[in-house]
Coordinates of C-alpha atoms and ligand atoms in Angstrom, one line a residue:
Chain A
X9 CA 26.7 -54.1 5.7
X10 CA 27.4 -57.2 4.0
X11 CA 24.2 -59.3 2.9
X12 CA 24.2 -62.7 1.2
X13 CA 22.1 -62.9 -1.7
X14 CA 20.9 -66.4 -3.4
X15 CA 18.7 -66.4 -6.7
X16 CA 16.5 -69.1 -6.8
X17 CA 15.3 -70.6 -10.1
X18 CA 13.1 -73.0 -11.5
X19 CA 14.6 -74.1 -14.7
X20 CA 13.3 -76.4 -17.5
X21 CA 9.8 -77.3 -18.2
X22 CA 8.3 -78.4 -14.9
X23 CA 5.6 -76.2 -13.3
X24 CA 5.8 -77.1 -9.8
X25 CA 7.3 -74.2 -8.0
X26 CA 5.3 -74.6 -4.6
X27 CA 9.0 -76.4 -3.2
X28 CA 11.5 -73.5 -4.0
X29 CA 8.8 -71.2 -3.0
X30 CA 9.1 -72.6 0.4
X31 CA 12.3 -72.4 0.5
X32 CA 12.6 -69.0 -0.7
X33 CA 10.5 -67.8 2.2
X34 CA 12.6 -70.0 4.5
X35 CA 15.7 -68.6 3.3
X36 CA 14.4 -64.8 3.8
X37 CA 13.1 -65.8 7.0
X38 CA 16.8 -66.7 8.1
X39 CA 18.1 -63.0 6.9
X40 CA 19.2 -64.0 3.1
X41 CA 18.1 -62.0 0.1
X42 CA 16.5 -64.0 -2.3
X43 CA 15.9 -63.0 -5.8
X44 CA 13.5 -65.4 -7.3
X45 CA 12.6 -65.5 -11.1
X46 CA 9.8 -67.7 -11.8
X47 CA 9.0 -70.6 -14.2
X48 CA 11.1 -72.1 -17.1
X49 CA 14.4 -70.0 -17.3
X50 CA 17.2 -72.2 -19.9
X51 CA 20.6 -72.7 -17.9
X52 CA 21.8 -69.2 -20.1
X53 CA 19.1 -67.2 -18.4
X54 CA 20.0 -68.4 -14.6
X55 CA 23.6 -67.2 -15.5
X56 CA 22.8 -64.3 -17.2
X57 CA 20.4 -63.6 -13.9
X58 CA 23.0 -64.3 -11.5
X59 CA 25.7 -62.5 -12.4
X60 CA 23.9 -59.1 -13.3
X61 CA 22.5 -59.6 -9.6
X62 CA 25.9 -60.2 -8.3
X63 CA 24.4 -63.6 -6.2
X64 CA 27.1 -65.5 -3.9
X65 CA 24.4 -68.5 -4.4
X66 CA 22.3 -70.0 -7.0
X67 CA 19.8 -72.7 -5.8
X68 CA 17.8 -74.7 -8.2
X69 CA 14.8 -76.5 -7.9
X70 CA 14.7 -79.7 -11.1
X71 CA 11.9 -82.0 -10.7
X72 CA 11.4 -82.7 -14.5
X73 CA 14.2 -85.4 -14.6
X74 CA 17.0 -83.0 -16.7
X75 CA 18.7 -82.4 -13.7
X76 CA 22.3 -83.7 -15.1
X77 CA 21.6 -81.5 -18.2
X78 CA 20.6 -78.5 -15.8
X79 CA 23.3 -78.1 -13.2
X80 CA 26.3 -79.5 -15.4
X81 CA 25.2 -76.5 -18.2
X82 CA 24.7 -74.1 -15.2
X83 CA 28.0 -75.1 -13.7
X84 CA 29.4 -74.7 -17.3
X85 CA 28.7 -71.6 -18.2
X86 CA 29.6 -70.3 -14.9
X87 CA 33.6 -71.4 -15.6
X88 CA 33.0 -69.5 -18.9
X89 CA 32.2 -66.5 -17.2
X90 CA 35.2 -66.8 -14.9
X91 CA 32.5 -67.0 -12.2
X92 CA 33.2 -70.3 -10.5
X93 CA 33.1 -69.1 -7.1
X94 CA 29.1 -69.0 -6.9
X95 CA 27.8 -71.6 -4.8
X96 CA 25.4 -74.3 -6.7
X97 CA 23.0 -76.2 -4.6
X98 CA 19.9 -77.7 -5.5
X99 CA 16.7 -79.5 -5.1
X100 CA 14.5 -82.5 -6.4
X101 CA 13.9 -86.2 -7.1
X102 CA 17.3 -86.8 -8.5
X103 CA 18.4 -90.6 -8.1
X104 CA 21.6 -91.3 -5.7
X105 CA 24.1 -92.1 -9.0
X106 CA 23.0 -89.0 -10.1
X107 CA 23.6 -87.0 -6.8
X108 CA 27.2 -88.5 -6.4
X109 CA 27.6 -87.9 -10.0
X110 CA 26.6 -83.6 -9.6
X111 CA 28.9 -83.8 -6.5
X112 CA 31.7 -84.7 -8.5
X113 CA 31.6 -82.0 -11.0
X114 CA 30.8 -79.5 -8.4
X115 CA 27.5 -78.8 -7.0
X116 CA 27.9 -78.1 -3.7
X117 CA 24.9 -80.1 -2.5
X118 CA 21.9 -81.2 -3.3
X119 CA 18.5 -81.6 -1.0
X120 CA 15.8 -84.5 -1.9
X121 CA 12.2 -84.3 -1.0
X122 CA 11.0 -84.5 2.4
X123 CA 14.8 -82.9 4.0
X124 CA 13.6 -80.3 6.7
X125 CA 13.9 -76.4 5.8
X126 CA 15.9 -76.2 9.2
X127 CA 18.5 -78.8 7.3
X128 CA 18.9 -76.4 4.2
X129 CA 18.9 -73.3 6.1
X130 CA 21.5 -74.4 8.5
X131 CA 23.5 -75.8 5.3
X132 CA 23.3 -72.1 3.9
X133 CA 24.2 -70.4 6.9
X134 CA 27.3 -72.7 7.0
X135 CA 28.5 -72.8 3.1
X136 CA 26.9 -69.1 1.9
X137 CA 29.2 -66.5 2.4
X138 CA 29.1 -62.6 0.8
X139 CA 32.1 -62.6 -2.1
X140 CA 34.6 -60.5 -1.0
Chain B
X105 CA 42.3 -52.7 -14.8
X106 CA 40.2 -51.3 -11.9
X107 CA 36.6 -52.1 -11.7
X108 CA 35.4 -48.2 -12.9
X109 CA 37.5 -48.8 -15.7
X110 CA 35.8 -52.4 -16.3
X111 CA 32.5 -50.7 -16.1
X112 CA 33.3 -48.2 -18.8
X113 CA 34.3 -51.6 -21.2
X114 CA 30.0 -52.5 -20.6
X115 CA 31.7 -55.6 -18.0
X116 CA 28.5 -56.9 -16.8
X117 CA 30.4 -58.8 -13.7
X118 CA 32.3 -55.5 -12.6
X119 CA 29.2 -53.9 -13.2
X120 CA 27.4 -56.3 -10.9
X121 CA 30.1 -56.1 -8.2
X122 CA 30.3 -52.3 -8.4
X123 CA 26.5 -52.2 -7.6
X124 CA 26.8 -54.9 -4.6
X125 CA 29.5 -52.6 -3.2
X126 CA 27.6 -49.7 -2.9
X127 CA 24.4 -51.3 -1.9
X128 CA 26.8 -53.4 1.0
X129 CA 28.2 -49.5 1.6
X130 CA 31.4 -50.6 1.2
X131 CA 33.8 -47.6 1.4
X132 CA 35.5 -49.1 -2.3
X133 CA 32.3 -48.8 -4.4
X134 CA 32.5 -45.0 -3.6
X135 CA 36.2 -45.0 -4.8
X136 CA 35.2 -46.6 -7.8
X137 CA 32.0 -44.0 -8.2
X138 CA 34.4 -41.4 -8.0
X139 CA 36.3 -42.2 -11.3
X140 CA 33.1 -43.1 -12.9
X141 CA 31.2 -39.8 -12.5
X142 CA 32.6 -37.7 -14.9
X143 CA 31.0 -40.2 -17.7
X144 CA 27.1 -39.9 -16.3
X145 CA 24.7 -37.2 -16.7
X146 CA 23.4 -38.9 -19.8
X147 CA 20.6 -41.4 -19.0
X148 CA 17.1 -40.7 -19.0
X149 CA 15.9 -41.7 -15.7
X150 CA 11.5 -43.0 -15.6
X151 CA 10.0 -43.8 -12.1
X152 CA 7.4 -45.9 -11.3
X153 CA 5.2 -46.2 -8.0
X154 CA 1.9 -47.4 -6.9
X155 CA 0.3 -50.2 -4.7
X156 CA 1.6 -53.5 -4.7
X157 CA 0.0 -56.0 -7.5
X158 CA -1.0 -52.4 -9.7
X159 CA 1.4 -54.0 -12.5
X160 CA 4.0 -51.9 -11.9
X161 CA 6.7 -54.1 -12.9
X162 CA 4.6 -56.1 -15.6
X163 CA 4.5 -52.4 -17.1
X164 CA 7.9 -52.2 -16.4
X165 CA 8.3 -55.6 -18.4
X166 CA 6.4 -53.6 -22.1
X167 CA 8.8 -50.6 -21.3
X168 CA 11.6 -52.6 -21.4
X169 CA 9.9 -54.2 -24.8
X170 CA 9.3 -50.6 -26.1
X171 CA 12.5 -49.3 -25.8
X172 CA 14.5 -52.3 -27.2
X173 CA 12.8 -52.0 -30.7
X174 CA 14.2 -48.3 -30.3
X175 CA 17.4 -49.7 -30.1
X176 CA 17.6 -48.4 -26.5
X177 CA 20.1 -49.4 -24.1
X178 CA 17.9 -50.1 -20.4
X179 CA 18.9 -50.4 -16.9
X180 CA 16.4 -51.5 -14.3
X181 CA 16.2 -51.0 -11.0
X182 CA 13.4 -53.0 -8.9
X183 CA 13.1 -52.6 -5.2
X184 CA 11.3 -54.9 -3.0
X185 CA 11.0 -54.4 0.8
X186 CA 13.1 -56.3 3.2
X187 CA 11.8 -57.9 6.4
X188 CA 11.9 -55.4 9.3
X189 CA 12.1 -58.6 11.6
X190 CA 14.8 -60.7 10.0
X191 CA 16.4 -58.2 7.1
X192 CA 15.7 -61.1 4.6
X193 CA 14.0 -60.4 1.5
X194 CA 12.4 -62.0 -1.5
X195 CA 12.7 -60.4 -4.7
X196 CA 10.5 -61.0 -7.0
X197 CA 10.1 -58.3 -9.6
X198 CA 12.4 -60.4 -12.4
X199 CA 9.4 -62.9 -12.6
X200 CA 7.0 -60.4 -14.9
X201 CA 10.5 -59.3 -16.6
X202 CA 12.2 -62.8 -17.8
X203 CA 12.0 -62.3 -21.3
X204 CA 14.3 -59.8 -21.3
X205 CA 17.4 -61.9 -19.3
X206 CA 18.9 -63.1 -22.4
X207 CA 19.0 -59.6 -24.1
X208 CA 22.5 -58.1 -23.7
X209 CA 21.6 -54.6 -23.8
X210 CA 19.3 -54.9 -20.9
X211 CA 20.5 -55.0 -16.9
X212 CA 18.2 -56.1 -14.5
X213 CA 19.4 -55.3 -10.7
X214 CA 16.6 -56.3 -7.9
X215 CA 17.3 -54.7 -4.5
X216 CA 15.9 -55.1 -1.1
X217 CA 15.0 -51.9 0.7
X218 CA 17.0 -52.3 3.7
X219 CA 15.1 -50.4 6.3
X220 CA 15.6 -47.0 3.7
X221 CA 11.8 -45.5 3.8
X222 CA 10.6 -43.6 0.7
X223 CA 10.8 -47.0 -2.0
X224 CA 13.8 -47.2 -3.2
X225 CA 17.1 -47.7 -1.5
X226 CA 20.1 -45.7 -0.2
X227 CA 21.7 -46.7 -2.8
X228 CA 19.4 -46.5 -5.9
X229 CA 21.2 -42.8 -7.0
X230 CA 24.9 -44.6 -6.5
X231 CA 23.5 -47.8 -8.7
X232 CA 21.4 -45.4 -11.2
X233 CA 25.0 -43.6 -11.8
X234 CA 26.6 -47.2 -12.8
X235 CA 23.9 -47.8 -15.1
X236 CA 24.8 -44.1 -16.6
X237 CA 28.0 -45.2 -17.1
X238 CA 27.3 -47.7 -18.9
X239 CA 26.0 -46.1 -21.3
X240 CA 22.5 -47.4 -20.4
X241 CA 19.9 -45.0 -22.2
X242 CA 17.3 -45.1 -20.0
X243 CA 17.1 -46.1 -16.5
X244 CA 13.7 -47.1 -15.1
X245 CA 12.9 -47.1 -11.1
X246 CA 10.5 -49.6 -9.5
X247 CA 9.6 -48.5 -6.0
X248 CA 8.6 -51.1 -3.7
X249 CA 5.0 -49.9 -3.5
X250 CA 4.0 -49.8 -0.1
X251 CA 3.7 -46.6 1.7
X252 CA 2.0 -43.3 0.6
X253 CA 5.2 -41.4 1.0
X254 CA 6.9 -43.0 -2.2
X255 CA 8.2 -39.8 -3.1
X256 CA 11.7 -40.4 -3.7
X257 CA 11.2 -41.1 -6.7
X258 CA 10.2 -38.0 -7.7
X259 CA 13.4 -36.3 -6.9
X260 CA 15.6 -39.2 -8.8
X261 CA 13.6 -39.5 -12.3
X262 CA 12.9 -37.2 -15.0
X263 CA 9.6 -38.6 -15.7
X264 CA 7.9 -40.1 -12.7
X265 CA 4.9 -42.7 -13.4
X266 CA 1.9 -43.2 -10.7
X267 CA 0.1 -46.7 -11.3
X268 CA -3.0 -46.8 -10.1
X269 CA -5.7 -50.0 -10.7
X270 CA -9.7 -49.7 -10.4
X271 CA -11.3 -51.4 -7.5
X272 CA -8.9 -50.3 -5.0
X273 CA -11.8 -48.1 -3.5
X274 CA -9.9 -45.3 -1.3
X275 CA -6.9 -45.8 -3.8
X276 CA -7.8 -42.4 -5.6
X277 CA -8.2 -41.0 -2.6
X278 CA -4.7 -41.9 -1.6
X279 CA -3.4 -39.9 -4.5
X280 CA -4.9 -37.2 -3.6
X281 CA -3.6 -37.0 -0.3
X282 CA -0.7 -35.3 -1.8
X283 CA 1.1 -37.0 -4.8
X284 CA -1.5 -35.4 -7.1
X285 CA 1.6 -32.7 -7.8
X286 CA 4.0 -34.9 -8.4
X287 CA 3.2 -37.6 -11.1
X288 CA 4.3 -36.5 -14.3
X289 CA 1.9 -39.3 -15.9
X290 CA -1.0 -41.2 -14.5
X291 CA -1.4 -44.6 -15.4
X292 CA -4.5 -46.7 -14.4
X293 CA -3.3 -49.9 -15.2
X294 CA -5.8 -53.1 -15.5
X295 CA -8.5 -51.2 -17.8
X296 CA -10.0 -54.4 -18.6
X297 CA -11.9 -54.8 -14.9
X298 CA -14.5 -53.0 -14.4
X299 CA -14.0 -49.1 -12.5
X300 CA -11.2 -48.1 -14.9
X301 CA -13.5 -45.4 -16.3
X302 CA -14.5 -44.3 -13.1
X303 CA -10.7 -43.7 -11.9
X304 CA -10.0 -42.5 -14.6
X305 CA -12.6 -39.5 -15.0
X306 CA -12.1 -38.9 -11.1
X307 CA -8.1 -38.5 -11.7
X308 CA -8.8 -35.9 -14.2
X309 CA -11.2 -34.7 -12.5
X310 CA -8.7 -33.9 -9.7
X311 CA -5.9 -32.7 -12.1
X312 CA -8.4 -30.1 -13.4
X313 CA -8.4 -28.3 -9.6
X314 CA -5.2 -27.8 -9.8
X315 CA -3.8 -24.6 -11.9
X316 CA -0.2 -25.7 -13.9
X317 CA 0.0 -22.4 -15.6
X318 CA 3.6 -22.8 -17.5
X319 CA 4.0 -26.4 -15.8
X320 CA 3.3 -29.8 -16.9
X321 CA 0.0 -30.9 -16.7
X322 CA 0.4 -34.5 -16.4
X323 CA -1.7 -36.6 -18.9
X324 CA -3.7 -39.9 -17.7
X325 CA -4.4 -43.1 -19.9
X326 CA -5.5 -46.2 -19.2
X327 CA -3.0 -49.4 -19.6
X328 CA -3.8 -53.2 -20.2
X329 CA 0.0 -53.7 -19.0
X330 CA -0.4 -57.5 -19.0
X331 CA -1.5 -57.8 -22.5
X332 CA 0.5 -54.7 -23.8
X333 CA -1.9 -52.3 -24.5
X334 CA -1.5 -49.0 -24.2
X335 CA 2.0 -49.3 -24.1
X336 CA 2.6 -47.4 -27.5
X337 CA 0.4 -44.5 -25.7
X338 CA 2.4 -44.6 -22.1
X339 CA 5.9 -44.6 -24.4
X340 CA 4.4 -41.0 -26.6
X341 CA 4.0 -39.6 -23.2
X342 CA 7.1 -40.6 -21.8
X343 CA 8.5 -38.6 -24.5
X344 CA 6.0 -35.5 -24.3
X345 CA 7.4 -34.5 -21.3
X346 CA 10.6 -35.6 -21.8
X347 CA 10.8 -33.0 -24.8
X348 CA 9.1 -30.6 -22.1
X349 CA 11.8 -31.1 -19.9
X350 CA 14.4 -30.4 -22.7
X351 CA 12.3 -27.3 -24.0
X352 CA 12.4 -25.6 -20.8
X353 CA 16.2 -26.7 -19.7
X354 CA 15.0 -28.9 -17.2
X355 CA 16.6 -32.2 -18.3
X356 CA 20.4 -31.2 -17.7
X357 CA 19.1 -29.0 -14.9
X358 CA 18.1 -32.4 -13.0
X359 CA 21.3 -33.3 -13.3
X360 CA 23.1 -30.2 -11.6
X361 CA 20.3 -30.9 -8.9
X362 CA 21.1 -34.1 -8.2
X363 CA 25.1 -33.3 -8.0
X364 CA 24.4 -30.6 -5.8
X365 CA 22.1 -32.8 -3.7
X366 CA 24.7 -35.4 -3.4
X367 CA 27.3 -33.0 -2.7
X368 CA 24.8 -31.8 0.3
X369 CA 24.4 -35.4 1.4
X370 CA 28.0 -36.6 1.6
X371 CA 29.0 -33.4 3.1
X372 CA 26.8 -33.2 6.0
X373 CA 27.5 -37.6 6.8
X374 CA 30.9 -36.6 6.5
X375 CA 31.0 -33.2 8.6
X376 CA 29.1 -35.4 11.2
X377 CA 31.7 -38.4 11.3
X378 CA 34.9 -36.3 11.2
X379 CA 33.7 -33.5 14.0
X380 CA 33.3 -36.5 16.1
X381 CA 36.2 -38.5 15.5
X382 CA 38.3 -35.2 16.1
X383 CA 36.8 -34.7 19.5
X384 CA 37.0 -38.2 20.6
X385 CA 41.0 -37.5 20.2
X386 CA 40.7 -34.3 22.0
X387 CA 43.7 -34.7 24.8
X388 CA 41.5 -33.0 26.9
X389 CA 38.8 -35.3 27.8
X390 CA 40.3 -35.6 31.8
X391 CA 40.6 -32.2 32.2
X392 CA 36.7 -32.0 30.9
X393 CA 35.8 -34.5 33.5
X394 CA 37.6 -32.8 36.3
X395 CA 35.7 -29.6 35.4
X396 CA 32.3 -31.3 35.5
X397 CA 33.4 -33.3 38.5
X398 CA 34.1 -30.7 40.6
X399 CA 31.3 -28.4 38.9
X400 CA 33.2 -26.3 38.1
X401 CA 31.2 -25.8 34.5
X402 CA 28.2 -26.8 33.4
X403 CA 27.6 -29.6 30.6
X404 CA 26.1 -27.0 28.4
X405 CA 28.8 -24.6 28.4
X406 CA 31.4 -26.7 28.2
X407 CA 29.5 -28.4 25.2
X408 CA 29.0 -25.1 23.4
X409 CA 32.7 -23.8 24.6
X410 CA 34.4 -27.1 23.0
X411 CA 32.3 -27.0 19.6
X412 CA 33.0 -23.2 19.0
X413 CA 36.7 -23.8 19.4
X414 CA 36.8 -26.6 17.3
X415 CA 34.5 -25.0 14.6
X416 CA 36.3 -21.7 14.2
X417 CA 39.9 -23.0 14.7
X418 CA 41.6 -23.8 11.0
X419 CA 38.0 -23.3 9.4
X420 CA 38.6 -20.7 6.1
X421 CA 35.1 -20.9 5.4
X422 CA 34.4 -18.2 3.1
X423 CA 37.7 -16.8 2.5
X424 CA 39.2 -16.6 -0.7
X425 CA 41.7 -19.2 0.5
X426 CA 38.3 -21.5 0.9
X427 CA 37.2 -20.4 -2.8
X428 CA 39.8 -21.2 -4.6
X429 CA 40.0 -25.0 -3.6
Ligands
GDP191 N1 -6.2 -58.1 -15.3 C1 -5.0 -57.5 -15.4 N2 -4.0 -58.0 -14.7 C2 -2.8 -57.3 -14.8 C3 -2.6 -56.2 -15.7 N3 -1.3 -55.8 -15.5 C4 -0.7 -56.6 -14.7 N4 -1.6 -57.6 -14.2 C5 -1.3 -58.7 -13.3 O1 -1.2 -58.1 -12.0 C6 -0.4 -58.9 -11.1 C7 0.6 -58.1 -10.4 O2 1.5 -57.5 -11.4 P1 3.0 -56.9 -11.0 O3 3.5 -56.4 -12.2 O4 3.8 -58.0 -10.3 O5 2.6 -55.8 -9.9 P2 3.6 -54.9 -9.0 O6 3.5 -55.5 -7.6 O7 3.0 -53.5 -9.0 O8 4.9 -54.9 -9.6 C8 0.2 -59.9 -12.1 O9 -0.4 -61.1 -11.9 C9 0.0 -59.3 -13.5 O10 -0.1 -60.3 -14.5 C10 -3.7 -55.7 -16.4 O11 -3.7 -54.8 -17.2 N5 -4.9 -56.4 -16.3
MG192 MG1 6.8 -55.4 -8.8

């Protein structure tokens, strides 16, 4: 039986993990398997997390403003672990310029405050597949 | 360079992927477990149960801490339960263990429990064999906590740990109820609120009505797991029995248990799944039906009739032939 599995994180300094709670919850509610890690892990520890827990997703939460620094180190190290096939997606107040910009570089999207859990669920159900 | 072989090299990703395989029951994980087993029997394997929220994974957190200024090599395996409802799951037992997901030498694997009853997974003995191979030195279990009947564990760790916590009221009376036998250490965990004393005193209290003439008598000590104290304590005993174990023979003799349990396990799923696929083929099934149709047997004996033919037919069971395989 083939499960998808997403690891949430909350990286960098902001201590406001009520949002990718929420969606943690959400995502198990729809059948995922959610590892979730806490508070303040660097870019290295979400890699390091993801691939020992073999994850076909990583979603991040970034309300403390680094987000460019955040997903373009995430997405980084994941081509220097030869693991570019893990989905990035995301969450937070990141400006439009700056959204466009993570798109381009390869996040595979990005949710702003106030989307509905049925929009990110639906988007995971579509773009999450187990790795073969 | 297949992934066994990868594995044997310490690659974290073929690691990682081995693991989802046999967790996803996916008929190439056991290919690759094949190739692998020859290189495991060597870790030291420490369970952990108790209640939800009893620390059991902060404590698994100091263990971790212990064992690295050894110089030891760790695997962990945390299970959380899945959602009978949807099958989702959140796993959260990485959150009390983060300072360790920098550290190289240390592989963290969180699993959902997937319906399996007894706290871990089906496929915690699979996964605990990739961590052997990796050379991990110790291995340590995290059972999701829940049920009473957490005792799994017990069978797939040398040294199995019960958490406990004061204040839980009928908690100590839950041990009782029948894992008194098979703790190897007791841990009461959160000795700064107030009650440790007390469960403590009535824990001993119930080891001392029980006789372990030439067996272990398991030890109990009280833990401040979130501030690390006791750890030094928990980490002696780990080792007291651990060097009982290896004074009476009993460490290597785990590991012939276990093969032989596996070897059990694989042979009846197996016996079950073949049988049934070979009489699915039988030509025969229309003449069955005719027979039953016309009454001419009855269900039973035609059952019994087909099974003993099939059973006996080609079987050398017992032979020398058989033997010599
Ligand atoms: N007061 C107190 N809290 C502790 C102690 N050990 C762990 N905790 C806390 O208990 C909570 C549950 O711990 P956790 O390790 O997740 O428990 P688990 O569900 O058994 O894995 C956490 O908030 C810990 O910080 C302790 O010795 N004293
Ligand atoms: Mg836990």
């Amino acid at each position: 039986m083939r499960k998808v599995r997403i690891l949430m994180a909350k990286p960098g300094l902001d201590g406001h993990d009520r949002g990718v709670k929420i969606v943690s919850r959400a995502l198990r509610d729809a059948g995922f398997e959610v590892i979730y890690t806490g508070l303040h892990q660097t870019p290295e520890d979400v890699v390091n997390i993801a691939l020992q827990e073999d994850v076909d997703a990583i979603g991040m939460s970034v309300l403390s403003g680094a987000h460019n620094y955040l997903f373009s180190r995430v997405l980084e190290l994941l081509k220097e672990k030869n693991a570019q096939e893990i989905v990035v997606f995301g969450g937070g107040i990141i400006p439009e310029d700056d959204v466009k910009y993570l798109k381009s570089i390869g996040v595979s999207e990005l949710f702003l405050p106030g989307t509905p859990l049925e929009t990110i669920i639906n988007w995971a159900k579509e773009n999450i597949k187990p790795l073969s | 360079m297949s992934l066994a072989e990868k594995v044997l090299q310490n690659d974290i990703r073929a690691a990682a992927r081995l693991m989802r395989l046999l967790d996803d029951e996916v008929e190439e994980g056991r290919e690759e477990l094949k190739k692998l087993y020859q290189y495991t029997g060597k870790s030291y394997i420490i369970g952990i149960t108790g209640p939800p929220g009893a620390g059991k994974s902060t404590l698994v957190d100091q263990l971790i801490a212990a064992f690295r200024k050894e110089g030891k090599k760790i695997g962990v395996i945390a299970v959380d339960p899945s959602s009978p409802f949807t099958g989702g799951a959140i796993l959260g037992d990485r959150i009390r263990m983060q300072r360790h997901s920098s550290d190289p030498e240390v592989f963290i694997r969180s699993l959902a429990s997937r319906g399996h009853l007894g706290g871990l997974t089906a496929s915690t003995e699979e996964i605990c064999l990739v961590m052997d191979a990796m050379g991990k030195d110790i291995i340590i279990l995290e059972t999701v906590g829940v049920g009473q009947d957490e005792v799994e564990v017990v069978d797939l760790a040398h040294t199995s740990i019960l958490v406990t916590v004061p204040g839980l009221g009928d908690d100590v009376q839950a041990i009782k109820a029948g894992v008194m036998e098979i703790g190897n250490i007791f841990v009461v965990n959160k000795a700064d609120r107030e009650g440790a004393d007390r469960a403590f005193r009535e824990i001993v209290a119930m080891l001392d009505m029980i006789s372990w003439d030439g067996r272990f008598r398991p030890p109990v000590i009280k833990v401040q797991a979130h501030i690390g104290l006791g750890i030094d304590e928990l980490v002696e005993k780990i080792y007291n029995h651990k060097k009982f174990l290896e004074d009476h023979g009993l460490f290597h003799k785990f590991f012939s248990k276990r093969a032989k349990s596996m070897f059990e396990k694989v042979l009846m799923s197996e016996l079950g799944k073949r049988l049934k696929k070979r009489i699915l083929a039988d030509i025969r099934w229309a003449d069955w039906e005719r027979y039953l149709e016309t009454r001419m047997i009855d269900p039973y004996t035609l059952a019994f009739n087909v099974l003993d033919e099939m059973i006996t037919i080609n079987y050398k069971g017992g032979t020398n032939e058989f033997s010599r395989l």
